[in-house]
Coordinates of C-alpha atoms in Angstrom, one line a residue:
X1 CA -97.3 -110.1 -222.9
X2 CA -98.4 -107.3 -220.5
X3 CA -98.6 -103.7 -220.3
X4 CA -98.5 -101.0 -217.5
X5 CA -100.2 -97.6 -217.6
X6 CA -98.4 -95.2 -215.3
X7 CA -99.8 -91.9 -214.1
X8 CA -97.9 -89.0 -212.2
X9 CA -101.2 -87.7 -211.0
X10 CA -101.5 -84.0 -210.0
X11 CA -103.5 -83.4 -206.9
X12 CA -105.6 -80.6 -208.4
X13 CA -107.9 -80.6 -211.5
X14 CA -105.9 -78.1 -213.5
X15 CA -102.3 -79.1 -213.0
X16 CA -101.0 -81.5 -215.7
X17 CA -100.4 -85.2 -214.9
X18 CA -97.6 -87.1 -216.7
X19 CA -98.7 -90.3 -218.3
X20 CA -96.5 -93.3 -219.7
X21 CA -97.2 -96.7 -221.2
X22 CA -94.9 -99.6 -221.3
X23 CA -95.3 -103.1 -222.6
X24 CA -93.3 -106.5 -222.4
X25 CA -92.9 -108.7 -225.1
X26 CA -90.0 -110.4 -226.6
X27 CA -88.0 -110.7 -223.5
X28 CA -87.9 -106.8 -222.9
X29 CA -89.9 -103.9 -221.7
X30 CA -90.4 -101.1 -224.1
X31 CA -91.9 -97.5 -223.9
X32 CA -95.0 -97.1 -226.1
X33 CA -95.7 -93.7 -225.3
X34 CA -95.1 -90.7 -222.9
X35 CA -96.8 -87.7 -222.4
X36 CA -96.6 -84.5 -219.9
X37 CA -100.4 -84.2 -219.7
X38 CA -103.8 -86.3 -220.0
X39 CA -104.7 -84.0 -222.9
X40 CA -101.5 -84.7 -224.9
X41 CA -101.6 -88.3 -224.0
X42 CA -105.1 -88.7 -225.5
X43 CA -103.5 -87.6 -228.9
X44 CA -100.5 -89.9 -229.1
X45 CA -102.3 -92.9 -230.9
X46 CA -103.2 -90.3 -233.8
X47 CA -99.4 -89.5 -234.2
X48 CA -99.4 -86.3 -232.5
X49 CA -96.1 -85.9 -230.4
X50 CA -96.4 -83.7 -227.2
X51 CA -95.3 -80.3 -227.4
X52 CA -92.9 -80.4 -224.5
X53 CA -92.1 -76.7 -224.6
X54 CA -95.9 -75.7 -224.3
X55 CA -97.6 -75.1 -221.0
X56 CA -100.1 -77.9 -220.4
X57 CA -103.4 -77.6 -218.7
X58 CA -105.5 -80.6 -217.8
X59 CA -109.1 -81.3 -216.6
X60 CA -108.6 -84.1 -214.2
X61 CA -108.4 -87.7 -214.9
X62 CA -110.9 -89.8 -217.0
X63 CA -109.9 -93.3 -216.1
X64 CA -112.0 -94.9 -219.0
X65 CA -110.5 -92.8 -221.6
X66 CA -107.0 -93.3 -220.2
X67 CA -107.4 -97.1 -220.4
X68 CA -108.9 -96.9 -223.9
X69 CA -106.1 -94.8 -225.3
X70 CA -103.4 -96.7 -223.6
X71 CA -105.1 -100.0 -225.2
X72 CA -104.9 -98.5 -228.5
X73 CA -101.2 -97.9 -228.1
X74 CA -100.5 -101.5 -227.0
X75 CA -103.0 -103.3 -229.3
X76 CA -103.9 -106.8 -228.2
X77 CA -101.6 -106.7 -225.1
X78 CA -103.4 -106.7 -221.8
X79 CA -102.8 -103.7 -219.5
X80 CA -102.7 -105.5 -216.2
X81 CA -101.4 -103.0 -213.9
X82 CA -101.9 -99.2 -213.4
X83 CA -99.5 -97.3 -211.2
X84 CA -100.3 -93.9 -209.8
X85 CA -98.2 -91.4 -207.8
X86 CA -101.2 -90.3 -205.6
X87 CA -102.5 -91.3 -202.2
X88 CA -105.3 -94.1 -202.8
X89 CA -107.1 -96.2 -200.4
X90 CA -109.9 -98.6 -199.9
X91 CA -111.2 -96.3 -197.1
X92 CA -112.0 -92.6 -197.3
X93 CA -108.8 -90.4 -197.1
X94 CA -109.3 -88.0 -194.1
X95 CA -105.8 -87.3 -193.3
X96 CA -102.4 -88.9 -192.9
X97 CA -102.5 -92.7 -193.6
X98 CA -100.6 -95.5 -192.1
X99 CA -99.0 -95.8 -195.7
X100 CA -97.7 -92.3 -195.2
X101 CA -96.1 -92.8 -191.9
X102 CA -94.4 -96.1 -192.9
X103 CA -93.0 -94.5 -196.0
X104 CA -91.7 -91.5 -193.9
X105 CA -90.3 -93.9 -191.2
X106 CA -88.4 -95.8 -193.9
X107 CA -87.2 -93.2 -196.2
X108 CA -87.4 -89.9 -194.3
X109 CA -83.8 -89.9 -193.3
X110 CA -83.0 -90.2 -197.0
X111 CA -85.1 -87.1 -197.9
X112 CA -88.1 -89.2 -199.1
X113 CA -90.9 -88.5 -196.4
X114 CA -94.5 -88.7 -197.8
X115 CA -96.8 -85.7 -198.0
X116 CA -99.9 -85.6 -196.0
X117 CA -103.2 -86.0 -198.0
X118 CA -106.6 -84.5 -196.8
X119 CA -110.1 -84.6 -197.8
X120 CA -109.5 -81.8 -200.5
X121 CA -106.1 -82.8 -201.7
X122 CA -106.3 -85.2 -203.5
X123 CA -109.7 -85.6 -202.3
X124 CA -112.1 -86.6 -205.1
X125 CA -109.5 -86.9 -207.7
X126 CA -108.2 -90.0 -206.0
X127 CA -111.7 -91.4 -205.6
X128 CA -112.2 -90.9 -209.3
X129 CA -109.1 -92.9 -210.2
X130 CA -109.9 -95.6 -207.8
X131 CA -113.5 -96.0 -208.7
X132 CA -112.9 -95.3 -212.4
X133 CA -110.3 -98.3 -212.5
X134 CA -112.6 -100.5 -210.3
X135 CA -111.5 -103.8 -212.6
X136 CA -108.1 -103.1 -211.0
X137 CA -107.9 -104.1 -207.3
X138 CA -106.0 -101.7 -205.3
X139 CA -102.8 -103.5 -204.0
X140 CA -102.5 -103.0 -200.2
X141 CA -100.0 -104.5 -197.7
X142 CA -102.0 -108.0 -197.8
X143 CA -101.4 -108.1 -201.6
X144 CA -98.6 -110.2 -203.0
X145 CA -96.3 -108.4 -205.2
X146 CA -97.0 -109.4 -208.8
X147 CA -100.7 -109.9 -208.5
X148 CA -102.8 -108.8 -211.4
X149 CA -104.9 -106.8 -212.5
X150 CA -103.8 -104.2 -209.9
X151 CA -103.9 -100.5 -209.2
X152 CA -100.6 -99.7 -207.4
X153 CA -99.8 -96.7 -205.6
X154 CA -96.1 -95.6 -206.1
X155 CA -93.9 -92.8 -205.1
X156 CA -91.1 -91.7 -207.5
X157 CA -88.6 -90.3 -204.9
X158 CA -87.9 -93.6 -203.0
X159 CA -88.2 -95.5 -206.3
X160 CA -85.5 -93.5 -207.6
X161 CA -83.2 -94.3 -204.7
X162 CA -83.4 -98.0 -206.0
X163 CA -83.2 -97.2 -209.7
X164 CA -80.0 -95.1 -209.3
X165 CA -78.3 -96.4 -206.2
X166 CA -78.5 -92.9 -204.6
X167 CA -78.3 -92.7 -200.9
X168 CA -80.5 -89.5 -200.8
X169 CA -83.4 -88.0 -202.5
X170 CA -82.3 -86.8 -206.0
X171 CA -82.5 -83.0 -206.7
X172 CA -84.6 -82.9 -209.8
X173 CA -87.7 -81.0 -208.5
X174 CA -88.2 -77.6 -210.3
X175 CA -90.1 -76.1 -207.3
X176 CA -87.3 -77.0 -204.9
X177 CA -84.4 -75.8 -207.2
X178 CA -83.9 -72.7 -204.9
X179 CA -83.4 -74.8 -202.0
X180 CA -81.2 -77.4 -203.7
X181 CA -78.8 -74.7 -205.0
X182 CA -79.0 -71.5 -203.0
X183 CA -77.3 -68.6 -204.7
X184 CA -77.1 -70.3 -208.0
X185 CA -78.3 -68.5 -211.2
X186 CA -81.3 -69.4 -213.0
X187 CA -79.1 -70.7 -215.8
X188 CA -77.1 -72.9 -213.4
X189 CA -80.4 -74.3 -211.9
X190 CA -81.6 -75.2 -215.3
X191 CA -78.3 -76.9 -216.1
X192 CA -78.2 -78.8 -212.9
X193 CA -81.8 -79.9 -213.2
X194 CA -81.2 -81.1 -216.9
X195 CA -78.1 -83.1 -215.5
X196 CA -80.4 -84.9 -213.2
X197 CA -83.0 -85.6 -215.9
X198 CA -80.3 -87.1 -217.9
X199 CA -79.0 -89.3 -215.1
X200 CA -82.5 -90.6 -214.4
X201 CA -83.4 -91.3 -218.1
X202 CA -80.0 -93.2 -218.5
X203 CA -81.0 -95.5 -215.6
X204 CA -84.4 -96.0 -216.9
X205 CA -83.1 -96.7 -220.5
X206 CA -81.1 -99.7 -218.9
X207 CA -84.6 -101.2 -218.0
X208 CA -86.9 -99.9 -220.5
X209 CA -86.3 -99.6 -224.3
X210 CA -87.6 -97.0 -226.7
X211 CA -87.5 -93.9 -224.2
X212 CA -87.5 -90.7 -226.1
X213 CA -87.7 -87.3 -223.9
X214 CA -86.4 -84.5 -226.1
X215 CA -84.5 -82.6 -223.5
X216 CA -83.8 -78.8 -224.2
X217 CA -80.6 -76.8 -223.9
X218 CA -80.6 -74.6 -220.7
X219 CA -80.8 -71.5 -223.0
X220 CA -83.8 -72.8 -224.9
X221 CA -86.1 -73.1 -221.9
X222 CA -87.4 -71.2 -218.9
X223 CA -86.8 -72.7 -215.4
X224 CA -90.7 -73.2 -215.0
X225 CA -90.8 -74.8 -218.4
X226 CA -88.7 -77.8 -217.2
X227 CA -91.8 -78.8 -215.2
X228 CA -93.2 -80.4 -218.3
X229 CA -90.2 -82.7 -218.6
X230 CA -90.1 -83.5 -214.9
X231 CA -93.8 -84.6 -215.1
X232 CA -93.0 -87.0 -218.0
X233 CA -90.0 -88.4 -216.3
X234 CA -92.0 -89.1 -213.2
X235 CA -94.6 -91.0 -215.2
X236 CA -91.6 -93.0 -216.5
X237 CA -90.3 -93.7 -212.8
X238 CA -93.9 -94.8 -212.2
X239 CA -93.9 -97.2 -214.9
X240 CA -90.6 -98.8 -213.9
X241 CA -92.1 -99.2 -210.3
X242 CA -94.8 -101.0 -211.9
X243 CA -92.4 -103.3 -213.7
X244 CA -90.6 -104.2 -210.4
X245 CA -94.1 -104.7 -208.7
X246 CA -95.0 -107.1 -211.5
X247 CA -91.5 -108.9 -211.2
X248 CA -91.7 -109.4 -207.6
X249 CA -88.9 -106.8 -206.6
X250 CA -91.1 -104.3 -204.6
X251 CA -92.3 -104.0 -201.2
X252 CA -95.6 -102.6 -199.7
X253 CA -95.5 -99.9 -197.0
X254 CA -98.9 -99.5 -195.3
X255 CA -101.8 -101.5 -194.2
X256 CA -104.9 -103.4 -195.4
X257 CA -106.5 -100.3 -196.7
X258 CA -103.6 -98.5 -198.5
X259 CA -99.9 -99.1 -199.3
X260 CA -97.3 -97.4 -201.3
X261 CA -95.2 -99.8 -203.3
X262 CA -91.4 -99.2 -203.5
X263 CA -88.9 -101.1 -205.6
X264 CA -86.3 -102.9 -203.7
X265 CA -82.6 -102.4 -204.7
X266 CA -82.2 -106.3 -205.3

């Protein structure tokens, strides 16, 4: 039996970060909890479901607290992998890494180039996560897939290519909806984003049992209000990427200091 804590980490201390926990026992993986923010995640073990329609604000990651809360959710099952959608490195991050270049070379043609980190973004947030989870060794290009315990950097965009079989980056980001569908009405954009969310959740549900994200109807949510659902879904994708890492179906892109792990399509 094993468990994974997955974090769709914001690069600032105020924006919310999606969090998910999955565990494996009885031959299958199951979602033990999902939240669109750290603060809502901390309340899950007490039976308080997230308010997906609310605006969420975080105060930055608290690694010890995240592990403690996740452990309450999975009981005696060991949390052996933590996946994070954020640049992480054994060396100080001062700019673009070999890992970012490797991802862009491999997936840039499919719309999944990596963003460039800096000393300020994510800066100390990345260091807080890495140092606060020191019992989980950062998995780099020299690490064998499946090694545990491990801290694993993942990236939802290329992971979704493998999950869904898509040939190009999925159009599911709220902030980019104006670029995806130029000239479309706000209602049309919401409907199309929700269609993408349903597609992703259907694919995830084939790999992970017990997923429940209460998607709204387009008329019952604002366009910016869909960001909450996006963050939660990204956390689930990070969890699935962790499953693929554990089961040996992921490849590392980077070097001995940092690597992004992407599920293969096998």
